[in-house]
Coordinates of C-alpha atoms and ligand atoms in Angstrom, one line a residue:
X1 CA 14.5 23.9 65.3
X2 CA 12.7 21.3 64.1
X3 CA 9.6 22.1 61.4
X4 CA 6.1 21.4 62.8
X5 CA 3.9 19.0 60.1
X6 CA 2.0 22.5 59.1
X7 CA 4.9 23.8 58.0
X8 CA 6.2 21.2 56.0
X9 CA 3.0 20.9 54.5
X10 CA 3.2 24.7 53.6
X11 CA 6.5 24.3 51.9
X12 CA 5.3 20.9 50.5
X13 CA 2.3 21.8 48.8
X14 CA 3.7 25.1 46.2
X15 CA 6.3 22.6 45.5
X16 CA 4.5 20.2 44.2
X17 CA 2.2 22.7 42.6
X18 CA 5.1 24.5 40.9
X19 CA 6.1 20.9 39.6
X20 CA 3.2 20.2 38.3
X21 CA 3.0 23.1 36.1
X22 CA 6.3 22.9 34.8
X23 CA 5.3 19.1 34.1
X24 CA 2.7 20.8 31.9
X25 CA 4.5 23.3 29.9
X26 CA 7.4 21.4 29.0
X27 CA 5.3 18.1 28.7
X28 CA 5.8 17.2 24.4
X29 CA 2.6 18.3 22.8
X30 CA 2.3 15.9 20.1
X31 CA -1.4 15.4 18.1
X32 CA -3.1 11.9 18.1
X33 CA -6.5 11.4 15.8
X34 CA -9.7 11.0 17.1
X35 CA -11.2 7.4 19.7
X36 CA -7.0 7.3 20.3
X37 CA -5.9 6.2 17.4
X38 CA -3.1 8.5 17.1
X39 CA -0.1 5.9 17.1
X40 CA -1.0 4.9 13.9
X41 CA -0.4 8.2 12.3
X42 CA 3.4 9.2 12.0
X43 CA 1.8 13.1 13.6
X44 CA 5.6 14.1 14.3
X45 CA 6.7 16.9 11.9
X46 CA 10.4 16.3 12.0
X47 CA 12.1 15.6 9.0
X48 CA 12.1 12.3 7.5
X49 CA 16.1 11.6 6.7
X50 CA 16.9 9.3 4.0
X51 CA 20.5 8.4 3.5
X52 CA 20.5 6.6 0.3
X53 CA 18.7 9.3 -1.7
X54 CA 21.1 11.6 -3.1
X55 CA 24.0 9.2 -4.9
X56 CA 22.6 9.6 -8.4
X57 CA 22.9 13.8 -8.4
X58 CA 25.3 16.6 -7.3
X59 CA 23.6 17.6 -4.1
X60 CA 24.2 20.9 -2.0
X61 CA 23.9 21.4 1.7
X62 CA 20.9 23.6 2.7
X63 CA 23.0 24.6 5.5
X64 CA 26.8 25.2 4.3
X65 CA 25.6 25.2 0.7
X66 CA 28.9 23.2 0.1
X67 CA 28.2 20.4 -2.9
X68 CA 28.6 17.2 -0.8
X69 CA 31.2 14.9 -1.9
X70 CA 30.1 11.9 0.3
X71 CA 27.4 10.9 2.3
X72 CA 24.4 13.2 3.3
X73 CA 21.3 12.8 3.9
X74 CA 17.6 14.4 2.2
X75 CA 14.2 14.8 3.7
X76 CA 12.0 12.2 2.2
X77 CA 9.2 14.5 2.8
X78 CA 10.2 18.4 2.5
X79 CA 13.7 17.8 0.1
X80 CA 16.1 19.6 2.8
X81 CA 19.5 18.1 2.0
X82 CA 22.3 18.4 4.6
X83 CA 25.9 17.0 4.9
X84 CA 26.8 15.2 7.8
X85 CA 28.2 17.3 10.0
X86 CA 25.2 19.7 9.4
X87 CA 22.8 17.2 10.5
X88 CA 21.9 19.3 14.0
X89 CA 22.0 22.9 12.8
X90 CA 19.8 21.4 9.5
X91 CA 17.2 19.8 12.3
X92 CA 17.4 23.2 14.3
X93 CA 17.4 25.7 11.8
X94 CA 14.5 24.4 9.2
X95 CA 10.9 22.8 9.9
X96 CA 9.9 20.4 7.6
X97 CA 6.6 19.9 5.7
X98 CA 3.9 20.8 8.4
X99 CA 1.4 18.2 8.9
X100 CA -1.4 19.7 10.9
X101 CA -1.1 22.8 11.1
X102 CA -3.1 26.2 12.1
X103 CA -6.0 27.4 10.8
X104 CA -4.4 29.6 9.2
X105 CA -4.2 30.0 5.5
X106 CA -1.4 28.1 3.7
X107 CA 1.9 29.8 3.1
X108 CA 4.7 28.4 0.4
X109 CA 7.3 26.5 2.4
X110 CA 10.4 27.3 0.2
X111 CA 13.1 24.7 0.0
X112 CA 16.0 26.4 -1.4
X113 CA 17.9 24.2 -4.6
X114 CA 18.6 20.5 -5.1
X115 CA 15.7 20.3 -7.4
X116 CA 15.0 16.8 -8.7
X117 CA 14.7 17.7 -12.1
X118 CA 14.9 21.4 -13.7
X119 CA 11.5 23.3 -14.4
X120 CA 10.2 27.0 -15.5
X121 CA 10.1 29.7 -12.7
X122 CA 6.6 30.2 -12.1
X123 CA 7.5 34.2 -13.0
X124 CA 9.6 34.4 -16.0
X125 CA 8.7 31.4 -17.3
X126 CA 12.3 30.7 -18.1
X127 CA 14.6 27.4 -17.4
X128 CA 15.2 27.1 -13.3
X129 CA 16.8 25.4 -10.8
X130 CA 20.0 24.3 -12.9
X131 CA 22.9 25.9 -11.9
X132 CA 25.1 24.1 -10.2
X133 CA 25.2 25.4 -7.0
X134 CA 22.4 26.2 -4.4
X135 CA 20.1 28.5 -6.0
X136 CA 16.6 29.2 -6.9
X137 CA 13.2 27.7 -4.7
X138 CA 10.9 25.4 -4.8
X139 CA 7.5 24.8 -3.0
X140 CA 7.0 21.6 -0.5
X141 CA 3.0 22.0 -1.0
X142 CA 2.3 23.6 -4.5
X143 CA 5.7 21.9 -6.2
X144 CA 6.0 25.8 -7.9
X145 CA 10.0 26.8 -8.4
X146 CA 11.3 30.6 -8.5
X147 CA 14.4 32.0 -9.4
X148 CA 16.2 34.0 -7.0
X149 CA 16.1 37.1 -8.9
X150 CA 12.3 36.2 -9.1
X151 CA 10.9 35.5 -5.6
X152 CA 9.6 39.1 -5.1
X153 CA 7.1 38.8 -7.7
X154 CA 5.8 35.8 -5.8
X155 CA 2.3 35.9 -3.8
X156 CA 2.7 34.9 0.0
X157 CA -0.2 32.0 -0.1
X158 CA -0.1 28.9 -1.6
X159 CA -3.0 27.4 -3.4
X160 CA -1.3 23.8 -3.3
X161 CA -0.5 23.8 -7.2
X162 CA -1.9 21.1 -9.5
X163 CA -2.6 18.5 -6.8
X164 CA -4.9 20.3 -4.5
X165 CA -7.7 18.3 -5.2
X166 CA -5.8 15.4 -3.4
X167 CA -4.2 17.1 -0.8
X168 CA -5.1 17.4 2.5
X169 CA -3.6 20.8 3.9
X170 CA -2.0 21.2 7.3
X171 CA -4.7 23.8 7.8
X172 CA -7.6 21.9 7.2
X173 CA -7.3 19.7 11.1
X174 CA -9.7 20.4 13.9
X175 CA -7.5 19.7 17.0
X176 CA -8.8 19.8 20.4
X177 CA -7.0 19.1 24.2
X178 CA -4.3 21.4 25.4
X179 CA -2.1 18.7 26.9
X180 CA -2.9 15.8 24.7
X181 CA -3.8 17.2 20.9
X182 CA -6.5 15.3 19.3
X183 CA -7.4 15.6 16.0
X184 CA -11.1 15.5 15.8
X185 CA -12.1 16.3 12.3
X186 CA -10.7 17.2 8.8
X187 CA -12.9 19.7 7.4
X188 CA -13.0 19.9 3.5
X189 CA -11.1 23.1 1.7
X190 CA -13.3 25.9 1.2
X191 CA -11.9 26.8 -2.3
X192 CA -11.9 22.8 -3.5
X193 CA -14.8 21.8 -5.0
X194 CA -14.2 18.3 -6.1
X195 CA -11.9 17.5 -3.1
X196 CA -10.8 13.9 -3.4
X197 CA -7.8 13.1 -0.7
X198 CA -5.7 10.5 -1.9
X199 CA -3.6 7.8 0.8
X200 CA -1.5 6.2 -0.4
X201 CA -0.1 2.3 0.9
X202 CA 3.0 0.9 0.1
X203 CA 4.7 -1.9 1.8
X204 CA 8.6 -1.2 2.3
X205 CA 9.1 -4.6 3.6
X206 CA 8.3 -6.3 0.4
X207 CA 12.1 -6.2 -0.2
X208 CA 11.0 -3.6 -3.1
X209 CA 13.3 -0.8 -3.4
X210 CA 10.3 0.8 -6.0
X211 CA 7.8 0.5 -3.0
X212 CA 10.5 2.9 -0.6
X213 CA 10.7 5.1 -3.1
X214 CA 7.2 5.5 -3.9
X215 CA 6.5 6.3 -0.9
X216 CA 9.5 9.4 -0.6
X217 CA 7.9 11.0 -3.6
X218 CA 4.2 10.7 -2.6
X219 CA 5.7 12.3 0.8
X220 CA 7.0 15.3 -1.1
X221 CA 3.7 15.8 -3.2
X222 CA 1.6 15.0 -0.6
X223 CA 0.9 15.6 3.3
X224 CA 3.1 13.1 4.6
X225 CA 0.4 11.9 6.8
X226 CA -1.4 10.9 3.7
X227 CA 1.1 8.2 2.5
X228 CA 1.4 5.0 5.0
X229 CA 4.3 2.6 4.9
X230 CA 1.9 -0.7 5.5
X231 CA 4.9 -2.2 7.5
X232 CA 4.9 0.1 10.3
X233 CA 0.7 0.7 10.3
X234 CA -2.2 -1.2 10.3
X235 CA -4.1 -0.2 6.7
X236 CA -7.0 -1.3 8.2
X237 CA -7.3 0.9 11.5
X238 CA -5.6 4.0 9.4
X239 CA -8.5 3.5 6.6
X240 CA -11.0 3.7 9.6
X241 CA -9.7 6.8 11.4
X242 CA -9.2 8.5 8.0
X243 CA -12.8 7.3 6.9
X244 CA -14.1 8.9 9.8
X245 CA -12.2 12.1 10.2
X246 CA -13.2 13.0 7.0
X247 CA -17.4 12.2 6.7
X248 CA -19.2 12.7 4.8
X249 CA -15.7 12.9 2.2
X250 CA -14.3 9.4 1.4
X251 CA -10.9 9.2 0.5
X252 CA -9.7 7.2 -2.5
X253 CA -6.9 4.4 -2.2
X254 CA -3.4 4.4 -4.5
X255 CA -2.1 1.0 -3.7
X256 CA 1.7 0.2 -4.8
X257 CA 2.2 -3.2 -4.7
X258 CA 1.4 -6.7 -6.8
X259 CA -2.0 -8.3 -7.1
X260 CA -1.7 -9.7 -3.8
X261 CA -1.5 -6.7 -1.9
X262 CA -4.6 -5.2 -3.8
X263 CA -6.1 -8.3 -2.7
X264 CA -5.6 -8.2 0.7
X265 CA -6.4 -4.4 0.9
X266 CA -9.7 -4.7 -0.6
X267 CA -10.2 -8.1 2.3
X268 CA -9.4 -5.2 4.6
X269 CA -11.4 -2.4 3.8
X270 CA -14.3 -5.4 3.5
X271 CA -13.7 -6.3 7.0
X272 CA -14.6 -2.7 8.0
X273 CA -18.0 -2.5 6.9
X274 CA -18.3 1.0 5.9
X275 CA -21.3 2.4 4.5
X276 CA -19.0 4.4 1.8
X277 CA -15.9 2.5 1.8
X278 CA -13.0 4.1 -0.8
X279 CA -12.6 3.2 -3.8
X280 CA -8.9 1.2 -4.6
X281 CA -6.6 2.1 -7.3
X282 CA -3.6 0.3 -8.6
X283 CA 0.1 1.6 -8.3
X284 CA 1.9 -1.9 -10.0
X285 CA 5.2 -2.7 -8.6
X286 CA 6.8 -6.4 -9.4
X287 CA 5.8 -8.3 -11.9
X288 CA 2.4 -10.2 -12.7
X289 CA 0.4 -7.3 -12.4
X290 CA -3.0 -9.1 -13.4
X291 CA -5.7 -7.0 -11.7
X292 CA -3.5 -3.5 -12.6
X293 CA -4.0 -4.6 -16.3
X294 CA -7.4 -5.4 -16.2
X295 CA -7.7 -1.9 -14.4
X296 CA -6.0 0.0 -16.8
X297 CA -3.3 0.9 -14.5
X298 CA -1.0 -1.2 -16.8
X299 CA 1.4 -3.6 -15.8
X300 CA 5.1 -1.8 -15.3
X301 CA 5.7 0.7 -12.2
X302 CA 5.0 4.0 -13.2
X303 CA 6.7 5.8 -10.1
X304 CA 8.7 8.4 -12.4
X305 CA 5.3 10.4 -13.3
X306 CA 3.8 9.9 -9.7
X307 CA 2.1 13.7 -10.0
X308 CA 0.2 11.9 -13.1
X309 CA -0.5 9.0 -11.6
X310 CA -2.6 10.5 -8.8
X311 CA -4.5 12.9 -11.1
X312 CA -5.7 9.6 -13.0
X313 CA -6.6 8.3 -9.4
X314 CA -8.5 11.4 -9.0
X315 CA -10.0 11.4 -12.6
X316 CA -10.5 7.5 -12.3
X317 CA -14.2 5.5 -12.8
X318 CA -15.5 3.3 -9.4
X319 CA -16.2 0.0 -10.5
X320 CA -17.4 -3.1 -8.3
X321 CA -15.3 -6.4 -8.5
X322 CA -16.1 -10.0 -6.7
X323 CA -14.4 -11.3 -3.7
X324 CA -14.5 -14.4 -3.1
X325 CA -13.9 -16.9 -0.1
X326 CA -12.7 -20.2 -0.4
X327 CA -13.4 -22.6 2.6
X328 CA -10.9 -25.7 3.1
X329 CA -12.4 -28.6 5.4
X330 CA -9.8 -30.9 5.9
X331 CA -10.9 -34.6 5.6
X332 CA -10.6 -36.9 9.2
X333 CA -6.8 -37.9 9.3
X334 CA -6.0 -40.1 12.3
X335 CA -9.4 -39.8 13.4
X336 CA -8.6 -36.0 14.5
X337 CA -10.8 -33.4 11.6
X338 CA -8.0 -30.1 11.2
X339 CA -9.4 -27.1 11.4
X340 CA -11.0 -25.3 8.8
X341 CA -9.8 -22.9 6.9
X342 CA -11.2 -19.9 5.0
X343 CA -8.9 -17.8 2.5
X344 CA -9.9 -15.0 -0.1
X345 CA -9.3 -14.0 -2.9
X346 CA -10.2 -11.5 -5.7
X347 CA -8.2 -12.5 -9.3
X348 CA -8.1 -16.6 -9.1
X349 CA -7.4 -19.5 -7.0
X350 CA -5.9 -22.7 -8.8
X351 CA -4.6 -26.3 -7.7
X352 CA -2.0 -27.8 -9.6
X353 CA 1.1 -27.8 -12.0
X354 CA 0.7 -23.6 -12.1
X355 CA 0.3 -23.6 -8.3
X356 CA 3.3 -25.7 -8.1
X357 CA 5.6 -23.3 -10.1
X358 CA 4.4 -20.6 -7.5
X359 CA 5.2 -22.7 -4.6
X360 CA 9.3 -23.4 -6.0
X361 CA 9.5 -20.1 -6.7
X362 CA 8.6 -19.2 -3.4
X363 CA 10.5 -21.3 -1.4
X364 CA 13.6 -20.4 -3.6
X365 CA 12.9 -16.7 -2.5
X366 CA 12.5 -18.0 1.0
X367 CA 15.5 -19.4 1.1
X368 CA 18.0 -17.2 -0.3
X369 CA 16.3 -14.7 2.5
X370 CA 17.6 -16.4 5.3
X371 CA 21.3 -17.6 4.1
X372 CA 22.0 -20.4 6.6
X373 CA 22.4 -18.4 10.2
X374 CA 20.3 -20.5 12.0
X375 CA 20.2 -24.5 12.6
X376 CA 16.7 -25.0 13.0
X377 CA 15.6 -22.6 10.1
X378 CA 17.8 -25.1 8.2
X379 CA 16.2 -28.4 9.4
X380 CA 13.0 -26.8 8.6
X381 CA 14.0 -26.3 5.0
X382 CA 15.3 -29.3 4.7
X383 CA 12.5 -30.8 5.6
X384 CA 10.3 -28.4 3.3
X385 CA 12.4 -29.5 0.3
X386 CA 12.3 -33.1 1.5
X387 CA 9.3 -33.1 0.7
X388 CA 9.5 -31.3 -2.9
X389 CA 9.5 -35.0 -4.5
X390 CA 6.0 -36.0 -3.2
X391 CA 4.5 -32.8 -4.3
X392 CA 6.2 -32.4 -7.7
X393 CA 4.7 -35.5 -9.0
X394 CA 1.1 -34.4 -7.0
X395 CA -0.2 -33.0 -10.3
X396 CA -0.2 -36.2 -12.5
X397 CA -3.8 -37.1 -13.4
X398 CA -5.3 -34.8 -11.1
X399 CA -8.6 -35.7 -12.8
X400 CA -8.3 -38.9 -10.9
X401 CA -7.9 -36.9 -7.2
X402 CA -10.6 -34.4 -8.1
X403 CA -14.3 -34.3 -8.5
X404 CA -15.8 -31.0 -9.7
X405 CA -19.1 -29.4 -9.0
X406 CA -20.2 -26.2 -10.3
X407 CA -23.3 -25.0 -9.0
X408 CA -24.1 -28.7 -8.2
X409 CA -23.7 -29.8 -11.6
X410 CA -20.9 -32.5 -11.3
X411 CA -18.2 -31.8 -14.7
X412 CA -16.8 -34.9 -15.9
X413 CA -13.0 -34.0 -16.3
X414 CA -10.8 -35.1 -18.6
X415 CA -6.7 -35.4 -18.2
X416 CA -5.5 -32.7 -16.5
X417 CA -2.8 -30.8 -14.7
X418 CA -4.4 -27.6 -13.1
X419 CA -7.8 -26.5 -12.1
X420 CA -8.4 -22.6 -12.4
X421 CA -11.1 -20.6 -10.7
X422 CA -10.3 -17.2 -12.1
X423 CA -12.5 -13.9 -11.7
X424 CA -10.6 -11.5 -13.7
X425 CA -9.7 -11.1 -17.3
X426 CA -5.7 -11.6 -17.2
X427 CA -4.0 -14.6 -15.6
X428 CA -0.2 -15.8 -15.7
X429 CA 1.0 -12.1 -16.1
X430 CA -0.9 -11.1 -19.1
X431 CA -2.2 -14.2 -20.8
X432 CA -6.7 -13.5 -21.1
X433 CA -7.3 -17.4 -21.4
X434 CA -10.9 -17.2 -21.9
X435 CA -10.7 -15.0 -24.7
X436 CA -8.4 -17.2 -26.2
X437 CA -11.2 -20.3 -26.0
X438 CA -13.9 -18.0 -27.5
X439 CA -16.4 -18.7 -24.2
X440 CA -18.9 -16.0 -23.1
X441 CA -18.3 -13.0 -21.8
X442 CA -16.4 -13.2 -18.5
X443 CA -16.6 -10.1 -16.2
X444 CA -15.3 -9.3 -12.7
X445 CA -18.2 -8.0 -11.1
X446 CA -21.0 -10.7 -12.4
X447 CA -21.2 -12.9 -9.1
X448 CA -19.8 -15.7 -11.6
X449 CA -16.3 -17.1 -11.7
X450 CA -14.5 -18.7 -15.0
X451 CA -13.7 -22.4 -14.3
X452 CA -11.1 -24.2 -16.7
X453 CA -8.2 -26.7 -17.1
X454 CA -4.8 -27.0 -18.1
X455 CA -2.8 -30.2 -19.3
X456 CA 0.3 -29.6 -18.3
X457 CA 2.9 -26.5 -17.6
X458 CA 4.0 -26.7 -21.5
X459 CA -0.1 -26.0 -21.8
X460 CA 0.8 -22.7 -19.6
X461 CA 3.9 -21.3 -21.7
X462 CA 1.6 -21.6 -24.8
X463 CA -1.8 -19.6 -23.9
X464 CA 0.6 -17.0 -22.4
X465 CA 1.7 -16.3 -25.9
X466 CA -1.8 -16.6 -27.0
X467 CA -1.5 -20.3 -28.6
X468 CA -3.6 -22.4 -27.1
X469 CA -6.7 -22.1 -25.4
X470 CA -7.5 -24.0 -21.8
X471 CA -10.0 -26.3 -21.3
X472 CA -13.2 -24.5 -20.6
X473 CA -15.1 -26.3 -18.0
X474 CA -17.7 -23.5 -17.5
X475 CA -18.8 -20.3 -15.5
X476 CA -20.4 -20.9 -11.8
X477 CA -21.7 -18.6 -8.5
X478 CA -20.2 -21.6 -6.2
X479 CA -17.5 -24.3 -7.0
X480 CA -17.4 -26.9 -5.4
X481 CA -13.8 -29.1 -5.2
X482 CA -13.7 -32.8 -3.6
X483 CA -9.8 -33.0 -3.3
X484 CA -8.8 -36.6 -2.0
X485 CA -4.7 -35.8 -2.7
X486 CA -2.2 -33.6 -2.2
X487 CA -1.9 -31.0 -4.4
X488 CA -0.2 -27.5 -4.5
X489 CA -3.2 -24.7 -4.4
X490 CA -2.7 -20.7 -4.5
X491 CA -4.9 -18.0 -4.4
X492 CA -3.7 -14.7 -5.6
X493 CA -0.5 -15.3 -6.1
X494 CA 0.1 -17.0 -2.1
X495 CA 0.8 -20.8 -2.3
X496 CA 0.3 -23.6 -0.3
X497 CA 0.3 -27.4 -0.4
X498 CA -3.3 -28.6 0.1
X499 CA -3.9 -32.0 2.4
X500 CA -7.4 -33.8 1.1
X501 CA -10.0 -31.8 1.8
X502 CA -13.7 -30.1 0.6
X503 CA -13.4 -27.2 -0.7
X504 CA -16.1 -25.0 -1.4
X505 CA -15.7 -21.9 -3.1
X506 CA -18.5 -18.4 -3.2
X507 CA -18.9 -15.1 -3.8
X508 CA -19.0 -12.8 -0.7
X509 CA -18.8 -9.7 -1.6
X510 CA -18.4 -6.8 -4.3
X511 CA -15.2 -4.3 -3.4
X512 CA -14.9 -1.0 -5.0
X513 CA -12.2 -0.2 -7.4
X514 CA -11.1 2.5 -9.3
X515 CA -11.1 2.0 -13.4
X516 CA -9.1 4.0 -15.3
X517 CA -10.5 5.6 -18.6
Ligands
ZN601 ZN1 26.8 21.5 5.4
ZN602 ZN1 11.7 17.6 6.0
ZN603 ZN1 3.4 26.6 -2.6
ZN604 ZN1 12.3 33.6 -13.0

């Protein structure tokens, strides 16, 4: 018997109802931020396995609790440790650090062993966490260890330890949607006073095995959402949606990185236009480290005492500091006017012999980064060192290619190599050239810039050990520089070679910092 169209559409239509529903409750509920800008977070809570972690120490499996001989793998983000062939029950059998979580009130999250470094229990007071085997606890949120013999005496909540201030618990997310989670508002701690969340940017593909691993630890102190790998998100849109969840709270920023990357963040929170944008502090990685000195946040990495680090953040004075804008018109070649180009920039800008020892270095760098796999890369760095010759002798008597203006007074230059434009105390990785000269008082956040002149890169080498002073050419709101050669230019630390052009260089605006005491 054949079914009438009624009763196919009676059989039809629960069966598409039941397979809606189970659509529905098997659909993955993950959690986006508010106006959809939830890809940009990293909202999963699974564990965060890094495989390189656990060579230096004797590490246990949280599973087997067998010491693993080889391989293995930690949570960048919680500390669970697990052999290989654990890897699935580890995943199964333990959560890692919760990133939004319920309203509820915040429990320990107890990470048995492995400790990075042996502390007191938080009962006895006594040494903990150094037998070697898997023993004793330690808290992913309040960073509190506990004997074994001790974790009776412990209380169930956790108050977040010494760090509260700049955490931002699981429990503090407003989350709305069934289906599609939404976080819609971070509300502040009741018990935290002073609350001052800290996010912290690092760039992992800066090559910088210091930037990874800044990152790993701020995971483990932190909520991992709070610490952004600047590869894999935009700073800019995260900074928004964090800026936003939390009103009327703003945030303060804990950048690891060189100069150039405290640059370009403070461009990018500029661009944004906030009516409270955070204030920047300065985690230095590399070398150079200008702006970090000048800050206080001295000039080598200080990764080891991270915990420290981001109570100084927290304890830290907002300043204001210059940005500046430096716009490039190209002069008519061929009858055809190139575009023009605008760059920023918030330590210096320079043309010349120093810009030139930026520019080898950087094509040195460049090319040991892409040994030889690919025929055209070659021919283009051929033909970038091809022309090395022209621009190494582009320096000599660049008084003659040059005509200076500052504030529309022309200067009358005399022989030089290298013009400097530089808005910050330290320059060259240390060197303060316009103490060394005696001048005024220079400062970062006057709406002036220091102008001076070097003779030659011997010139360089000496004010960097404080023995000669540059040639002072005077302070100025706008700079003016009629360029009618090619020269090498750089501005924070990015080189380029620079085709004839006007350049015109001002002050744009003042960025917020974060001065430490
Ligand atoms: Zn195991
Ligand atoms: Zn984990
Ligand atoms: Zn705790
Ligand atoms: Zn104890």
């Amino acid at each position: 018997m054949v079914p009438t169209l009624s009763e196919t559409l009676l059989f039809i239509g629960p069966a598409f109802f039941l397979l809606y529903v189970l659509n529905r409750l098997f659909k993955t509920r993950g959690v986006t931020a508010a106006g959809n800008l939830g890809h940009l977070w990293d909202v999963k809570e699974d564990h965060h396995w890094n495989q390189n972690a656990l060579l230096a120490e004797a590490s246990f499996c949280n599973v087997c609790e067998n010491l693993i001989l080889t391989g293995g793998l930690l949570c960048e983000c919680c500390g669970l440790v697990s052999d290989d062939k654990c890897l699935d029950v580890a995943i199964r059998k333990f959560k890692c650090k919760s990133r939004i979580g319920s309203k509820l009130g915040l429990l320990h999250h107890w990470i048995k062993g492995n400790f990075e470094r042996p502390t007191l229990c938080d009962v006895c007071n006594e040494d903990c966490g150094n037998d070697p085997s898997l023993s004793d606890y330690q808290c992913v949120w309040c960073q509190r260890s506990v004997h074994k013999n001790c974790f009776s005496s412990m209380t169930v909540q956790c108050d977040l330890g010494s760090l509260k201030k700049c955490i931002v618990p699981p429990n503090c997310f407003t989350v709305k949607g069934n289906r599609k989670k939404v976080v819609v508002k971070i509300d502040k701690p009741e018990w935290e006073i002073d609350w001052l969340p800290i996010l912290v940017f690092a760039n992992s593909e800066s090559g910088s095995a210091e930037a990874v691993s800044v990152l790993a630890k701020a995971r483990r102190l932190l909520n991992p959402l709070q610490c952004i790998d600047m590869k894999q998100s935009s700073p800019r849109q995260v900074i928004n949606s964090w800026c936003h969840l939390l009103y009327p709270v703003v945030p303060r920023i804990l950048v690891a990185g060189g100069d150039g990357s405290v640059s370009w963040m403070l461009g990018e929170i500029d661009r944004l236009k906030l009516q409270n944008p955070p204030a920047v502090a300065v985690l230095p990685l590399g070398t150079g480290n200008d702006l970090s000195r000048v800050l206080n946040w001295g000039s080598v990495p200080e990764e080891e005492d991270l915990k420290g680090v981001m109570l100084r953040v927290a304890n830290a004075q907002e300043d204001l500091i210059d940005r500046w804008q430096i716009v490039v018109s190209p002069i008519r070649h061929l009858g055809i006017r190139p575009p023009t180009k605008k760059v920023e920039f918030t330590n210096y800008f320079s043309i010349g012999v120093d810009a030139l020892i930026t520019l080898n270095f950087h094509r040195a760098r460049q090319s040991s980064m892409y040994p030889f796999k690919s025929r055209i890369l070659n021919k283009i760095l051929y033909l970038t060192y091809g022309t090395k010759d022209v621009i190494e002798h582009s320096c000599d008597g660049l008084e003659k290619k040059v005509a200076l203006h500052l504030d529309g007074v022309h200067i009358q230059l005399p022989e030089i190599e290298s013009i400097v434009l530089l808005n910050i105390e330290c320059w060259g990785g240390g060197a303060k050239p316009w103490k060394l000269g005696n001048f005024e008082e220079a400062s970062y956040n006057d709406g002036k810039i220091e102008v001076f002149g070097i003779t030659s890169s011997f010139h360089i080498a000496q004010m960097q050990v404080g023995l000669s002073s540059p040639i002072r050419f005077g302070q100025a709101n706008t700079v003016k520089i009629v360029l009618r050669g090619l020269v090498p230019a750089q501005a924070d630390g990015e080189p380029w070679e620079q085709q004839p052009a006007d350049i015109t260089v001002t002050n744009i605006s003042k960025s917020k910092i974060l001065h430490q005491n």
